[in-house]
């Protein structure tokens, strides 16, 4: 017997506190300028939040012959004259602030091909888009507080570890030695001219409220989703990475025309049930220029193609992920706290979706058709997920959201489940050729605004005293100040005593010390130092008082939390009881519904049978009537008087004559005879279903010893369950009596003496006359009543 290996129990994620606060998805609209001035425009900006669409000329009109005009509202509408700085300030800057505060964010551009999505996200030299401005703001904010390279290290499971300074130094030396070309200080000068000066110095932003007692590090990754496959754009591959496909025999395939595509990445779920791309390269960057160079290196590998609508049309969805790791300093403010649980990792995903397009307009063929189909399918899945989320929130349903139908929605399912803010910029082209597709984009954007996402929770506050980094820097400068002050004092004289009666050395030393004391008392540096020490002591005392008050608040909050948890457990117990009762009621309801459906089906079958029987009888009646008419109209037939169907009141109903086998036949003249009756010895459903009246012949012995017969009558009625029942309405009693009184005999001559031979009175009584017959011959004059000889019967 082998012991059966049990399954490993699934490790549940740490329970997150519920957050009832929700924010709708922020949807913004940006209208790009027309290509030429003479081109027809179908979009008009009505206000800062509303646009209006006009049907172009030649488009299908309404029933009344007028063109349809529709208006759509957004959180903010940006016209053709809006600058990249204004767009970033209103849309992306709050997401960067949340990123530095430890919260996640998702921003994606959506629209038709050629509507300006890539320009909005990336920009051009001198007009940087949302991505370079976000990087610039991040490094402007955390620049002085960045950790050294490789202090933070990814664990390949969507987590972050912290190394000490020695291990980080060894890893830096190891990686720098493995580089083919060592870095030079002039590497910053070799910037790609296509990405130079993306953000001007006067347009730079800086976040407020950066935690100075923490150290930060930025990691970036860049992927694309092409034909529903995930590819890493930062993966280092040689130039001939695409190799010919080999068959099982070790020889190349036919004509070497089929190639192996780059290895696709897969999505995984970490221990907190967050989705991430497994095996994706995450590059640690220390400046905005370095981060944008990494982005541009991956951007050159992205799938683009030339179509009729766009010279460089994106054929894939690109996702640039900025991951910010931060950890607090220790109590002394010297080093990063070596605790993995204290590391906060937040990320900002900037997604440039491929544009929806119709193959008829783009003139796509071959691979282009397949690419367009996959793009449209992934966008359709995104719309479906938004529709199901909206229905679940507005109608209270619990339908499953089909995140797994597409890699785009599966990767970002955590954001819609409450892991960060979600924003969308809808880019539209006002030209008339895009009118129909722009209508679909507008409807999707309008529906997306009705979806609410749970507001992300604030990160927990570290228990250390704030201002640790600043105090550590001041402690590092304090010995220098003290040394300078000590050196500024007059030197002490020689203190060597050569004679017990020396009266010169000690007074000279006392005088020098008094002089130093006066200098220290009147020196502004020493006074400032003393006042700083007193101020710090007061500050420490004040902070200790505040900590004591905070501790009291924490204790009160803990007691309140315990009370609420107890109340929650009680409510959960009540909910369980109600759920069990609800389950019982639902089971009863289902059983009753099943029984009702069964009865309905049975009734339906009986009604169908009845209708078929009626139709059959009508057919028989019609055939019989037709046959009779033919017989009546034939010349050789005798005229027959047609019979009329007797009504029920005239005795035309059909009876069930129930006579038990135990009844005794009395042989009387007056017998209960019922015409058109079915005689049975025991009632049955078949006989009752064919009749509408019922009679039971019941015999019993009366008090005088005679047999008494009762006829119990009733009506046959249909029951609700499809059977028959008898309702008794009348009882008839038949009683047979045998009399003892002698019978009367009629004589022809009463009062006359009777002859001795018995001839007189022989014909007078009825019995004698009935027992004698008269024989008459033909032609005889004898008639009835003639007295003569008779022949006894």
PDB file of C-alpha atoms in Angstrom, residues 451-586:
ATOM      1  CA  UNK A 451     -16.828  52.011 -14.051  1.00  0.00           C
ATOM      2  CA  UNK A 452     -15.539  52.670 -10.523  1.00  0.00           C
ATOM      3  CA  UNK A 453     -12.209  51.400  -9.192  1.00  0.00           C
ATOM      4  CA  UNK A 454     -11.420  51.022  -5.507  1.00  0.00           C
ATOM      5  CA  UNK A 455      -9.146  53.756  -4.182  1.00  0.00           C
ATOM      6  CA  UNK A 456      -5.652  52.415  -3.288  1.00  0.00           C
ATOM      7  CA  UNK A 457      -4.722  52.349   0.392  1.00  0.00           C
ATOM      8  CA  UNK A 458      -1.971  54.524   1.855  1.00  0.00           C
ATOM      9  CA  UNK A 459       1.245  52.739   2.764  1.00  0.00           C
ATOM     10  CA  UNK A 460       1.876  52.107   6.481  1.00  0.00           C
ATOM     11  CA  UNK A 461       3.935  54.695   8.347  1.00  0.00           C
ATOM     12  CA  UNK A 462       7.340  53.570   9.581  1.00  0.00           C
ATOM     13  CA  UNK A 463       7.717  53.678  13.363  1.00  0.00           C
ATOM     14  CA  UNK A 464      11.008  55.589  13.353  1.00  0.00           C
ATOM     15  CA  UNK A 465      11.386  59.237  14.271  1.00  0.00           C
ATOM     16  CA  UNK A 466      11.231  61.531  11.215  1.00  0.00           C
ATOM     17  CA  UNK A 467      14.240  63.680  10.265  1.00  0.00           C
ATOM     18  CA  UNK A 468      16.816  60.900  10.695  1.00  0.00           C
ATOM     19  CA  UNK A 469      18.729  61.646   7.499  1.00  0.00           C
ATOM     20  CA  UNK A 470      19.036  65.360   8.335  1.00  0.00           C
ATOM     21  CA  UNK A 471      20.247  64.693  11.874  1.00  0.00           C
ATOM     22  CA  UNK A 472      22.812  62.215  10.604  1.00  0.00           C
ATOM     23  CA  UNK A 473      24.209  64.842   8.259  1.00  0.00           C
ATOM     24  CA  UNK A 474      24.374  67.354  11.098  1.00  0.00           C
ATOM     25  CA  UNK A 475      26.163  64.843  13.307  1.00  0.00           C
ATOM     26  CA  UNK A 476      28.719  64.377  10.573  1.00  0.00           C
ATOM     27  CA  UNK A 477      29.404  68.157  10.514  1.00  0.00           C
ATOM     28  CA  UNK A 478      29.392  68.643  14.315  1.00  0.00           C
ATOM     29  CA  UNK A 479      32.999  67.459  15.094  1.00  0.00           C
ATOM     30  CA  UNK A 480      34.405  69.898  12.552  1.00  0.00           C
ATOM     31  CA  UNK A 481      32.565  72.820  14.152  1.00  0.00           C
ATOM     32  CA  UNK A 482      33.714  71.814  17.651  1.00  0.00           C
ATOM     33  CA  UNK A 483      37.330  71.398  16.513  1.00  0.00           C
ATOM     34  CA  UNK A 484      37.307  74.823  14.884  1.00  0.00           C
ATOM     35  CA  UNK A 485      35.926  76.371  18.072  1.00  0.00           C
ATOM     36  CA  UNK A 486      38.531  74.617  20.254  1.00  0.00           C
ATOM     37  CA  UNK A 487      41.363  75.735  18.001  1.00  0.00           C
ATOM     38  CA  UNK A 488      40.116  79.335  18.143  1.00  0.00           C
ATOM     39  CA  UNK A 489      40.599  79.467  21.956  1.00  0.00           C
ATOM     40  CA  UNK A 490      43.970  80.730  23.416  1.00  0.00           C
ATOM     41  CA  UNK A 491      46.489  77.979  24.116  1.00  0.00           C
ATOM     42  CA  UNK A 492      47.000  76.730  27.653  1.00  0.00           C
ATOM     43  CA  UNK A 493      50.340  77.494  29.365  1.00  0.00           C
ATOM     44  CA  UNK A 494      52.731  74.878  30.631  1.00  0.00           C
ATOM     45  CA  UNK A 495      51.306  73.004  33.620  1.00  0.00           C
ATOM     46  CA  UNK A 496      54.479  71.309  34.819  1.00  0.00           C
ATOM     47  CA  UNK A 497      55.240  71.891  38.531  1.00  0.00           C
ATOM     48  CA  UNK A 498      58.935  71.713  39.454  1.00  0.00           C
ATOM     49  CA  UNK A 499      58.725  73.024  42.983  1.00  0.00           C
ATOM     50  CA  UNK A 500      56.079  72.582  45.710  1.00  0.00           C
ATOM     51  CA  UNK A 501      56.422  76.264  46.461  1.00  0.00           C
ATOM     52  CA  UNK A 502      55.851  77.286  42.849  1.00  0.00           C
ATOM     53  CA  UNK A 503      53.380  80.239  42.954  1.00  0.00           C
ATOM     54  CA  UNK A 504      53.633  81.156  39.284  1.00  0.00           C
ATOM     55  CA  UNK A 505      52.400  78.105  37.264  1.00  0.00           C
ATOM     56  CA  UNK A 506      49.061  77.551  39.016  1.00  0.00           C
ATOM     57  CA  UNK A 507      47.929  81.223  38.968  1.00  0.00           C
ATOM     58  CA  UNK A 508      48.948  81.405  35.280  1.00  0.00           C
ATOM     59  CA  UNK A 509      46.844  78.279  34.494  1.00  0.00           C
ATOM     60  CA  UNK A 510      43.863  79.640  36.450  1.00  0.00           C
ATOM     61  CA  UNK A 511      44.064  82.888  34.559  1.00  0.00           C
ATOM     62  CA  UNK A 512      44.170  81.098  31.173  1.00  0.00           C
ATOM     63  CA  UNK A 513      41.147  78.988  32.051  1.00  0.00           C
ATOM     64  CA  UNK A 514      39.207  82.041  33.214  1.00  0.00           C
ATOM     65  CA  UNK A 515      40.121  83.755  29.968  1.00  0.00           C
ATOM     66  CA  UNK A 516      38.850  80.749  27.997  1.00  0.00           C
ATOM     67  CA  UNK A 517      35.646  80.769  30.002  1.00  0.00           C
ATOM     68  CA  UNK A 518      35.067  84.442  29.224  1.00  0.00           C
ATOM     69  CA  UNK A 519      35.763  83.844  25.529  1.00  0.00           C
ATOM     70  CA  UNK A 520      33.375  80.889  25.510  1.00  0.00           C
ATOM     71  CA  UNK A 521      30.702  82.890  27.337  1.00  0.00           C
ATOM     72  CA  UNK A 522      30.898  85.809  24.912  1.00  0.00           C
ATOM     73  CA  UNK A 523      31.650  83.840  21.730  1.00  0.00           C
ATOM     74  CA  UNK A 524      28.608  83.784  19.398  1.00  0.00           C
ATOM     75  CA  UNK A 525      29.584  80.360  18.041  1.00  0.00           C
ATOM     76  CA  UNK A 526      29.513  78.776  21.462  1.00  0.00           C
ATOM     77  CA  UNK A 527      26.287  80.547  22.299  1.00  0.00           C
ATOM     78  CA  UNK A 528      24.752  79.319  19.059  1.00  0.00           C
ATOM     79  CA  UNK A 529      25.989  75.810  19.821  1.00  0.00           C
ATOM     80  CA  UNK A 530      24.506  75.922  23.316  1.00  0.00           C
ATOM     81  CA  UNK A 531      21.225  77.297  22.002  1.00  0.00           C
ATOM     82  CA  UNK A 532      21.139  74.562  19.324  1.00  0.00           C
ATOM     83  CA  UNK A 533      21.669  71.938  21.994  1.00  0.00           C
ATOM     84  CA  UNK A 534      18.896  73.404  24.133  1.00  0.00           C
ATOM     85  CA  UNK A 535      16.620  73.665  21.102  1.00  0.00           C
ATOM     86  CA  UNK A 536      17.305  70.064  20.179  1.00  0.00           C
ATOM     87  CA  UNK A 537      16.651  68.927  23.721  1.00  0.00           C
ATOM     88  CA  UNK A 538      13.351  70.786  23.693  1.00  0.00           C
ATOM     89  CA  UNK A 539      12.536  69.368  20.277  1.00  0.00           C
ATOM     90  CA  UNK A 540      13.304  65.847  21.453  1.00  0.00           C
ATOM     91  CA  UNK A 541      11.171  66.383  24.557  1.00  0.00           C
ATOM     92  CA  UNK A 542       8.343  67.712  22.370  1.00  0.00           C
ATOM     93  CA  UNK A 543       8.622  64.790  19.966  1.00  0.00           C
ATOM     94  CA  UNK A 544       8.583  62.348  22.859  1.00  0.00           C
ATOM     95  CA  UNK A 545       5.374  63.981  24.091  1.00  0.00           C
ATOM     96  CA  UNK A 546       3.865  63.651  20.645  1.00  0.00           C
ATOM     97  CA  UNK A 547       4.969  60.019  20.479  1.00  0.00           C
ATOM     98  CA  UNK A 548       3.273  59.411  23.822  1.00  0.00           C
ATOM     99  CA  UNK A 549       0.073  60.948  22.486  1.00  0.00           C
ATOM    100  CA  UNK A 550       0.387  58.889  19.319  1.00  0.00           C
ATOM    101  CA  UNK A 551       0.803  55.762  21.410  1.00  0.00           C
ATOM    102  CA  UNK A 552      -2.413  56.579  23.265  1.00  0.00           C
ATOM    103  CA  UNK A 553      -4.206  57.123  19.969  1.00  0.00           C
ATOM    104  CA  UNK A 554      -2.817  53.831  18.672  1.00  0.00           C
ATOM    105  CA  UNK A 555      -4.022  52.003  21.775  1.00  0.00           C
ATOM    106  CA  UNK A 556      -7.477  53.536  21.387  1.00  0.00           C
ATOM    107  CA  UNK A 557      -7.506  52.571  17.737  1.00  0.00           C
ATOM    108  CA  UNK A 558      -6.474  49.022  18.600  1.00  0.00           C
ATOM    109  CA  UNK A 559      -9.304  48.692  21.113  1.00  0.00           C
ATOM    110  CA  UNK A 560     -11.728  50.110  18.554  1.00  0.00           C
ATOM    111  CA  UNK A 561     -10.403  47.680  15.961  1.00  0.00           C
ATOM    112  CA  UNK A 562     -10.902  44.778  18.359  1.00  0.00           C
ATOM    113  CA  UNK A 563     -14.456  45.904  19.034  1.00  0.00           C
ATOM    114  CA  UNK A 564     -15.176  46.225  15.325  1.00  0.00           C
ATOM    115  CA  UNK A 565     -13.622  42.833  14.616  1.00  0.00           C
ATOM    116  CA  UNK A 566     -15.806  41.264  17.300  1.00  0.00           C
ATOM    117  CA  UNK A 567     -18.833  42.967  15.810  1.00  0.00           C
ATOM    118  CA  UNK A 568     -17.757  41.810  12.358  1.00  0.00           C
ATOM    119  CA  UNK A 569     -17.481  38.200  13.522  1.00  0.00           C
ATOM    120  CA  UNK A 570     -20.960  38.437  15.023  1.00  0.00           C
ATOM    121  CA  UNK A 571     -22.337  39.871  11.807  1.00  0.00           C
ATOM    122  CA  UNK A 572     -20.577  37.151   9.801  1.00  0.00           C
ATOM    123  CA  UNK A 573     -22.203  34.538  12.057  1.00  0.00           C
ATOM    124  CA  UNK A 574     -25.604  36.106  11.440  1.00  0.00           C
ATOM    125  CA  UNK A 575     -24.872  36.215   7.726  1.00  0.00           C
ATOM    126  CA  UNK A 576     -24.034  32.503   7.773  1.00  0.00           C
ATOM    127  CA  UNK A 577     -27.331  31.737   9.507  1.00  0.00           C
ATOM    128  CA  UNK A 578     -29.237  33.853   6.999  1.00  0.00           C
ATOM    129  CA  UNK A 579     -27.405  32.206   4.123  1.00  0.00           C
ATOM    130  CA  UNK A 580     -28.329  28.760   5.427  1.00  0.00           C
ATOM    131  CA  UNK A 581     -31.963  29.805   5.829  1.00  0.00           C
ATOM    132  CA  UNK A 582     -31.886  31.311   2.360  1.00  0.00           C
ATOM    133  CA  UNK A 583     -30.476  28.069   0.982  1.00  0.00           C
ATOM    134  CA  UNK A 584     -33.280  26.076   2.630  1.00  0.00           C
ATOM    135  CA  UNK A 585     -35.891  28.456   1.232  1.00  0.00           C
ATOM    136  CA  UNK A 586     -34.317  28.277  -2.203  1.00  0.00           C
TER     137      UNK A 586
END
